[in-house]
Amino acid sequence: MELSLIWAIASILVYSACKVCGRSQDQCEVKLLTKDSTVSVPFGGHFTVNCSYTCDKPVLKTRLLKSNETNGPNWVSYRVLVDDWEKSGAACIHTDYDGEIKISNITIMAYALPSNVTIDLQRELEEGTAHSITCTAYDVAPVSFLTISVTRGGDEIYSKAIDGDLTKGPTTVTEIYNFTASRSDNQKDFTCQATLQLGTVPNTTVQSPSINVRIIKESGPNSSGNNRGEQMDPIFTKILAVLITSSLFYYVY
């Protein structure tokens, strides 16, 4: 009788433990402590992946080199080295007793701001004639996130999103903007800007030195010098008429 009672109590305890265990696994949650699904990191830099959990500690799976594991109450963090130009995944993974996998992942992308941005533009431009501005961004990646723009007096007058291979490393990119010089360009500062469109990453714009432009009035029949000459034509016409009249009068008499 006592043995049967012991077995009954043991069975109840095992059953209860299993229910608690099952409920614990059902409530298990693993997540990354970041609001972004993709993060951008300077090439050669490090990123810390933080995993929180409500069950057993998860493991981090990534092809990036990881180090410096740090543990806390229901969280673990890993430091990864971002040294690959291809996008890399990082995932916190937990496998329960039934083989069910709970996973939370993030995409890590390396980038490099331009090492330099230059502008090629003549400082004296003839009004009404065609000219070009050449902008060059050096050693920038990934090119597919690059935008090159031109500003005049601080205002953007041209912008171009560049197409390129996401997986390539640093590349030099040149963009040409053609325009017709006008009086409104006179004494204005022109600059080239290269911007990596990386979402929440701040300060991703690199700017060239500025060039201050002077506009020269166009030469030809409509130039100001010729206009002054045209304004004097009536005076010369009257003088010429007087001389001719005097000459004829002298010849007749």
Coordinates of C-alpha atoms in Angstrom, one line a residue:
M1 CA 0.0 0.0 0.0
E2 CA 2.7 2.4 1.0
L3 CA 4.7 1.5 -2.2
S4 CA 1.7 2.2 -4.4
L5 CA 1.2 5.5 -2.7
I6 CA 4.8 6.4 -3.3
W7 CA 4.5 5.5 -7.0
A8 CA 1.3 7.6 -7.3
I9 CA 2.9 10.6 -5.8
A10 CA 6.0 10.2 -8.0
S11 CA 3.9 10.0 -11.1
I12 CA 2.0 13.1 -10.1
L13 CA 5.3 15.0 -9.6
V14 CA 6.7 13.8 -12.9
Y15 CA 3.5 14.8 -14.7
S16 CA 3.5 18.2 -13.1
A17 CA 7.2 18.7 -13.9
C18 CA 6.6 17.8 -17.5
K19 CA 3.7 20.2 -17.8
V20 CA 5.8 23.0 -16.3
C21 CA 8.6 22.1 -18.7
G22 CA 6.3 22.1 -21.7
R23 CA 4.8 25.4 -20.7
S24 CA 8.3 26.8 -20.2
Q25 CA 9.3 25.7 -23.7
D26 CA 6.1 27.1 -25.2
Q27 CA 6.8 30.4 -23.6
C28 CA 10.4 30.5 -24.6
E29 CA 11.4 33.6 -26.5
V30 CA 14.6 34.6 -28.2
K31 CA 15.1 38.0 -29.7
L32 CA 17.8 40.5 -30.8
L33 CA 18.0 43.7 -28.8
T34 CA 17.8 46.0 -31.9
K35 CA 15.0 47.6 -33.8
D36 CA 16.7 47.4 -37.2
S37 CA 16.7 44.3 -39.4
T38 CA 19.9 45.5 -41.1
V39 CA 22.8 47.4 -39.6
S40 CA 25.7 49.1 -41.3
V41 CA 29.2 49.0 -39.8
P42 CA 32.5 50.6 -41.1
F43 CA 34.6 47.9 -42.7
G44 CA 37.1 46.5 -40.2
G45 CA 34.9 47.7 -37.3
H46 CA 33.1 45.7 -34.7
F47 CA 29.4 45.2 -33.9
T48 CA 27.9 43.9 -30.7
V49 CA 25.0 41.4 -31.1
N50 CA 22.8 41.3 -28.0
C51 CA 20.4 38.3 -27.6
S52 CA 17.7 38.1 -24.9
Y53 CA 15.9 34.9 -23.9
T54 CA 13.4 33.5 -21.5
C55 CA 14.6 29.9 -21.5
D56 CA 18.0 28.3 -22.0
K57 CA 20.8 30.5 -23.4
P58 CA 20.8 30.7 -27.2
V59 CA 23.9 30.4 -29.4
L60 CA 25.1 33.0 -32.0
K61 CA 25.5 31.7 -35.5
T62 CA 27.4 33.8 -38.0
R63 CA 30.3 33.5 -40.5
L64 CA 31.9 36.6 -39.0
L65 CA 34.6 36.3 -36.4
K66 CA 33.0 36.5 -32.9
S67 CA 34.6 37.2 -29.6
N68 CA 34.1 38.7 -26.1
E69 CA 31.0 36.7 -25.0
T70 CA 29.3 38.6 -22.1
N71 CA 26.4 37.2 -20.1
G72 CA 23.8 38.8 -18.0
P73 CA 20.3 38.0 -16.5
N74 CA 18.5 36.5 -19.5
W75 CA 20.8 38.0 -22.1
V76 CA 24.1 37.3 -23.8
S77 CA 26.1 39.5 -26.2
Y78 CA 28.8 38.7 -28.7
R79 CA 31.3 41.1 -30.5
V80 CA 31.7 40.3 -34.2
L81 CA 34.4 41.7 -36.6
V82 CA 32.9 43.1 -39.8
D83 CA 35.6 42.3 -42.4
D84 CA 33.6 41.1 -45.4
W85 CA 32.1 43.2 -48.2
E86 CA 29.2 40.7 -48.7
K87 CA 26.2 41.1 -46.4
S88 CA 26.5 38.7 -43.4
G89 CA 23.8 37.3 -41.2
A90 CA 23.9 36.9 -37.4
A91 CA 21.3 34.8 -35.6
C92 CA 20.5 33.9 -32.0
I93 CA 19.3 30.3 -32.0
H94 CA 17.6 28.2 -29.4
T95 CA 16.6 24.6 -29.9
D96 CA 14.1 23.1 -27.3
Y97 CA 13.8 19.5 -26.1
D98 CA 11.3 18.7 -28.9
G99 CA 13.7 19.9 -31.6
E100 CA 11.8 23.1 -32.2
I101 CA 14.1 26.0 -33.2
K102 CA 13.5 29.6 -32.2
I103 CA 15.6 32.1 -34.0
S104 CA 16.1 35.9 -34.3
N105 CA 18.4 37.2 -36.9
I106 CA 19.9 40.4 -38.3
T107 CA 21.8 41.4 -41.4
I108 CA 25.2 43.1 -41.1
M109 CA 26.6 45.2 -43.9
A110 CA 30.1 46.8 -44.2
Y111 CA 30.6 50.2 -45.7
A112 CA 33.4 52.8 -46.4
L113 CA 32.9 56.5 -46.7
P114 CA 34.7 58.2 -49.6
S115 CA 38.4 58.9 -48.8
N116 CA 38.1 62.1 -50.8
V117 CA 35.7 64.0 -53.1
T118 CA 36.8 66.4 -55.8
I119 CA 35.2 68.9 -58.1
D120 CA 36.5 69.9 -61.6
L121 CA 35.0 73.2 -62.8
Q122 CA 36.4 76.3 -64.5
R123 CA 36.4 79.4 -62.3
E124 CA 35.4 81.8 -65.2
L125 CA 32.4 80.8 -67.3
E126 CA 31.0 82.6 -70.3
E127 CA 27.3 83.4 -70.0
G128 CA 25.1 81.4 -72.3
T129 CA 27.6 78.7 -73.0
A130 CA 27.6 75.0 -72.1
H131 CA 29.9 73.8 -69.3
S132 CA 30.3 70.7 -67.1
I133 CA 31.0 69.9 -63.5
T134 CA 32.9 66.6 -62.9
C135 CA 32.5 65.1 -59.4
T136 CA 34.7 62.2 -58.3
A137 CA 34.3 60.1 -55.1
Y138 CA 37.3 57.9 -54.2
D139 CA 37.3 54.6 -52.4
V140 CA 33.6 54.4 -51.5
A141 CA 31.5 51.2 -50.8
P142 CA 29.0 49.9 -51.4
V143 CA 28.4 51.9 -54.6
S144 CA 24.8 50.8 -54.9
F145 CA 24.0 53.0 -51.8
L146 CA 25.9 56.1 -53.2
T147 CA 24.3 59.4 -54.3
I148 CA 26.4 62.1 -55.9
S149 CA 25.0 65.7 -55.9
V150 CA 26.0 69.2 -56.9
T151 CA 25.2 72.3 -54.9
R152 CA 25.2 76.0 -55.9
G153 CA 25.3 78.6 -53.1
G154 CA 24.3 75.8 -50.7
D155 CA 21.3 74.7 -52.7
E156 CA 21.2 71.3 -54.4
I157 CA 20.8 71.6 -58.2
Y158 CA 21.6 68.0 -59.3
S159 CA 21.5 64.6 -57.7
K160 CA 22.2 61.1 -59.1
A161 CA 21.8 57.7 -57.4
I162 CA 24.6 55.4 -58.6
D163 CA 24.1 51.9 -59.7
G164 CA 26.8 49.3 -58.7
D165 CA 27.6 45.9 -57.3
L166 CA 26.7 45.6 -53.7
T167 CA 29.4 43.0 -53.0
K168 CA 32.4 44.9 -54.4
G169 CA 34.9 46.7 -52.2
P170 CA 35.9 50.4 -52.4
T171 CA 35.4 51.9 -55.8
T172 CA 36.1 55.3 -57.4
V173 CA 33.0 56.8 -59.0
T174 CA 32.8 59.8 -61.4
E175 CA 29.6 61.7 -62.3
I176 CA 29.4 64.6 -64.8
Y177 CA 26.7 67.4 -64.6
N178 CA 26.2 69.5 -67.7
F179 CA 24.6 73.0 -67.6
T180 CA 24.4 76.4 -69.3
A181 CA 26.1 79.2 -67.4
S182 CA 23.8 82.1 -66.5
R183 CA 24.1 85.4 -64.6
S184 CA 22.5 83.7 -61.6
D185 CA 25.7 81.6 -61.3
N186 CA 27.9 84.7 -60.8
Q187 CA 29.9 84.7 -57.5
K188 CA 28.3 81.4 -56.4
D189 CA 30.1 78.6 -54.6
F190 CA 29.8 75.2 -56.4
T191 CA 30.5 71.9 -54.5
C192 CA 30.2 68.2 -55.1
Q193 CA 28.8 65.9 -52.4
A194 CA 28.9 62.1 -52.0
T195 CA 26.4 60.5 -49.7
L196 CA 26.0 56.9 -48.6
Q197 CA 22.3 56.3 -48.0
L198 CA 22.6 54.1 -44.9
G199 CA 19.3 54.9 -43.1
T200 CA 20.0 55.7 -39.4
V201 CA 23.8 56.0 -39.8
P202 CA 24.7 59.7 -39.2
N203 CA 27.3 61.8 -41.0
T204 CA 27.6 59.8 -44.2
T205 CA 28.2 62.8 -46.6
V206 CA 31.6 63.8 -47.8
Q207 CA 32.0 67.2 -49.6
S208 CA 34.5 68.5 -52.0
P209 CA 36.2 71.9 -51.7
S210 CA 34.0 74.7 -53.1
I211 CA 34.8 76.7 -56.3
N212 CA 33.6 80.3 -56.6
V213 CA 32.5 81.0 -60.2
R214 CA 32.7 84.3 -62.1
I215 CA 30.4 84.8 -65.1
I216 CA 31.8 86.6 -68.1
K217 CA 29.3 88.3 -70.5
E218 CA 29.1 86.5 -73.8
S219 CA 31.0 87.9 -76.7
G220 CA 29.4 88.7 -80.1
P221 CA 26.9 91.2 -81.6
N222 CA 24.8 91.3 -78.3
S223 CA 27.8 92.1 -76.0
S224 CA 27.7 95.4 -74.0
G225 CA 30.6 96.9 -76.0
N226 CA 28.7 96.5 -79.2
N227 CA 25.6 97.9 -77.7
R228 CA 27.4 101.1 -76.8
G229 CA 28.7 101.3 -80.3
E230 CA 25.1 100.9 -81.6
Q231 CA 24.0 103.7 -79.3
M232 CA 26.6 106.1 -80.8
D233 CA 25.7 105.3 -84.5
P234 CA 23.1 108.1 -84.8
I235 CA 25.7 110.7 -83.7
F236 CA 28.1 109.6 -86.3
T237 CA 25.4 109.6 -88.9
K238 CA 24.5 113.2 -88.2
I239 CA 28.2 114.3 -88.4
L240 CA 28.6 112.4 -91.7
A241 CA 25.5 114.0 -93.1
V242 CA 26.8 117.5 -92.2
L243 CA 30.2 116.7 -93.8
I244 CA 28.6 115.4 -97.0
T245 CA 26.3 118.4 -97.2
S246 CA 29.2 120.9 -96.7
S247 CA 31.2 119.1 -99.4
L248 CA 28.4 119.3 -101.9
F249 CA 27.8 123.0 -101.1
Y250 CA 31.5 123.8 -101.7
Y251 CA 31.6 121.8 -104.9
V252 CA 28.6 123.6 -106.3
Y253 CA 29.9 127.0 -105.5

